[in-house]
Amino acid sequence: MAYVSTKPTPPRKPPLNESTPLGWLKVNMFDTLFSSVLSILVLIAIFFSLKSMLTWGFIDGVWIAETRRECFQISIDGACWAGIIAWMDSIFYGLYPRDEIWRINLGGILLVIWMVPLWLPRVQGKVFVGFSAVALYPFLAGYLFSGGDKGIFVQVMIAGAIVCLVALTINAALGYFKNANLPNVIIDRLGKNDAPEKQKRNILLGVLAACLVAVFIWQLSWVEKSISWTRWGGLFLTFVIAGIGIASALPGGILLALGRRSKLKAVSFLSMGFIEVFRSVPLITVLFMATTMFPLFMPEGFVLNKLAQVIIAVCLFNACYMAETVRAGLQAIPKGQFEGAHTIGLGYWGTMGLIIMPQALKHMIPNIVGSFIGLLKDTTLVSIIGLFDLLNILRTISRDKPWLGLHQETLVFGALLFFVLCFAMSKYSRHLEVKLSTGHK
Amino acid sequence: MATGDSGSEAARVKPQEKFNFFQDERVRSIFFQILTVSVVVWLVWFLASNTAQNLEKRGLSFGFEFLGVAAPFDPDFKLISFTPGVDTYSRIFWIGVLNTLYVSFLAIIGMSFLGFSLGIMRLSNNWLISRVALAYIEIARNVPLLIQIIFWYSVVYAILPRLKQSLDLSGGAELAFLNIRGLYVPWPVPGDLLWMTLVALVVSVIATYLYRRWAQKRQDETGESFPMFLPSVGILLGLPAIVFLTTGSPLAWDVPALQGFNFVGGASLPRAFIALLMALIFYHSAYLAEAVRAGVLSVNKGQTEAALAIGLRPGKVLSLVTIPQAMPAIVPPMISLWMNVVKNSSLATAIGYADLVAVYMQTSLNTAGHAIEIVGMTMGFYMITSLTISWLLNIYNKRVQLVER
């Protein structure tokens, strides 16, 4: 069938203008009839749910009251936030003695000071900052939180941590303001700029040793009251478990992943078995195993408290998940990188540490942070075996006599807290991914 | 090992490598393997001997005889009958396994549907719909599952009516009830001739399959497309319905009725079960939605454009071009999410649903002791389930690898 048009086709309508608000609405929400109907229905649903939530939480919410009964007298339908406010200290610090809370706060502030150099531009030695935060900070914080007598090893580590913290802070300040680093400044002040490298190193080691000895002698007189782990709780305990888990999962995961990819058959087989066993069972069974079977496994007279058992279980469990994340990242590295590293004469650890891992870790940032978020969320499970973490404290409120049955408010508060923490972490990882991307995969 | 090779190329003299015992790669490899294995063996022996000592000191024994002992408690929820004081711990184990599988199965179905819908919503051209889906996903993923479970549990508790004011879900027909204790629904009681309907169902499934194959073949040969959906539904529902009606409706319904202080008859689902099911669906569907979205986005845009260019309607583009290519990217994460559902159903223990962990690893362990055996059996169940699922995944991966893109 032949067809010849005799008149010109009418011009098409101009495309919708998306730059004006009305045009944007038309394109993105009301382009077809079906879409418009859906949009309107959703808008109505959003309006009513937001309205009821705001009424419940804010307009009818009660902020000041002594008991839940009083809340009801003020407003029968509103949220009773007074209960949360009354328990606020416990939500954050658990049963920690109220006049010792400064120790937890100080520990938190010290960690922030320790980590800040990682985010400052022009600061040198960032790898050491991260490494020392994992290796030394736990001893300082551990003593700060639990107090009591310290063994000689802990004393040395505390002295090391304090020296390290001060040195890192000075180094960071020097780097940020003067674009210099601490070792060079010390050498400069001592007027040994022209001395050979070996002598410079010896001078630095001498200064370090002198500082260590001084701090060690000072800390002998530093004694804090002992506080049992049973009084730890709330958000503080959640952070302790998650923090130790995060700090140990990455190194543990890297080791296990390398083990699984190893050419040594026995090593790879054992790593694989270990990883698969822990990944195929739920965390709660591992926690139960830790609390019921650890006492059987340990030699006589060796007693590990419940918190330590739980932390060990969480660390093992998450190291196995991290191992699979790391393995996926390692598989994405092209073979040429391994061969290139061998060609320039690097051994196994040199290849892995200098060439492969830095690239693999960069690829894996979203997944690693995803695992960290999972770990933070999973810490709520320790409430099932009776530790007073954030969730368990929140559930305790609803069993407290004045606030009997206060379920919704406490859970909404806990959910909001976790949402803010996890959402911030995932947004930050997105930001980091963009910042570190080199443009080629 | 490394001795100089004086072959045909005499001019090229290879440097004589000295055999250094400590530098040789093979020696080091064997040494490290032996070292690792011996450390692990020592560790296992150390733990085992400690355990044996501790057991002996506490007057405990190792063995599975306790499985034949009668259990003194009664699980709250069970799919098979149980008489406390008569039936044994092994039956308790199976009750736990069945309960875990039951709630996981329903949750997997629910979360698959919801997750796919959310994934499609997330890809919608409508900005509002896509944002609503995003908000859902972010909330569900960033709040711990345990908080969600307890939230469902206690919010349901706060909202639902008491026993006497039970909500009639069938709108006055008094068939299904919802109250603070749980959900009560009618349960089918099969009659004598029901097997004929079942046979008809099987026959109609086979007939549908054959019809679709024939239609496909016909389309391949002639290019004519036959209606698929309506005839399939017709055969699937029609034939069993006709048989069912002609044999005189051999199916009675056991309807729940309020007697005294509880509902009698029908099937009941306790509140903890519903809360757990809802939370599992809500939580995992968000992860599945992201996997679906990533899978669909991984299909090259040119594929969709080409499909539209050859004149396929948008619905056909989705079902014939986009989805088949997206599936290999969606299915592996989806199956590992299924595994997560099974594992996470163990959180039931926080709200008292009688799953494997709650009824076996907690209650039975407290009454019967035998920590090692019980923990081992529980973990063994999860490991076997996990191995089965990853085996299925491997089969699927092998099949889709043949149609390499």
PDB file of C-alpha atoms in Angstrom, chain B residues 26 45 70 82 101 119 127 139 188 200 312 327 392:
ATOM      1  CA  ARG B  26      58.025 -25.287  48.899  1.00  0.00           C
ATOM      2  CA  TRP B  45      42.485 -30.604  71.793  1.00  0.00           C
ATOM      3  CA  ALA B  70       9.938 -36.715  78.123  1.00  0.00           C
ATOM      4  CA  PHE B  82       2.539 -32.384  71.773  1.00  0.00           C
ATOM      5  CA  LEU B 101      10.441 -23.046  58.686  1.00  0.00           C
ATOM      6  CA  GLY B 119      11.684  -2.043  43.735  1.00  0.00           C
ATOM      7  CA  TRP B 127       8.727  11.365  41.665  1.00  0.00           C
ATOM      8  CA  ILE B 139      13.499   3.561  57.517  1.00  0.00           C
ATOM      9  CA  PRO B 188     -10.511 -26.466  55.965  1.00  0.00           C
ATOM     10  CA  ALA B 200      -8.181 -32.251  38.779  1.00  0.00           C
ATOM     11  CA  LEU B 312       6.698  -3.858  21.726  1.00  0.00           C
ATOM     12  CA  MET B 327      16.884 -11.717  36.876  1.00  0.00           C
ATOM     13  CA  LEU B 392      20.150 -24.174  44.974  1.00  0.00           C
TER      14      LEU B 392
END
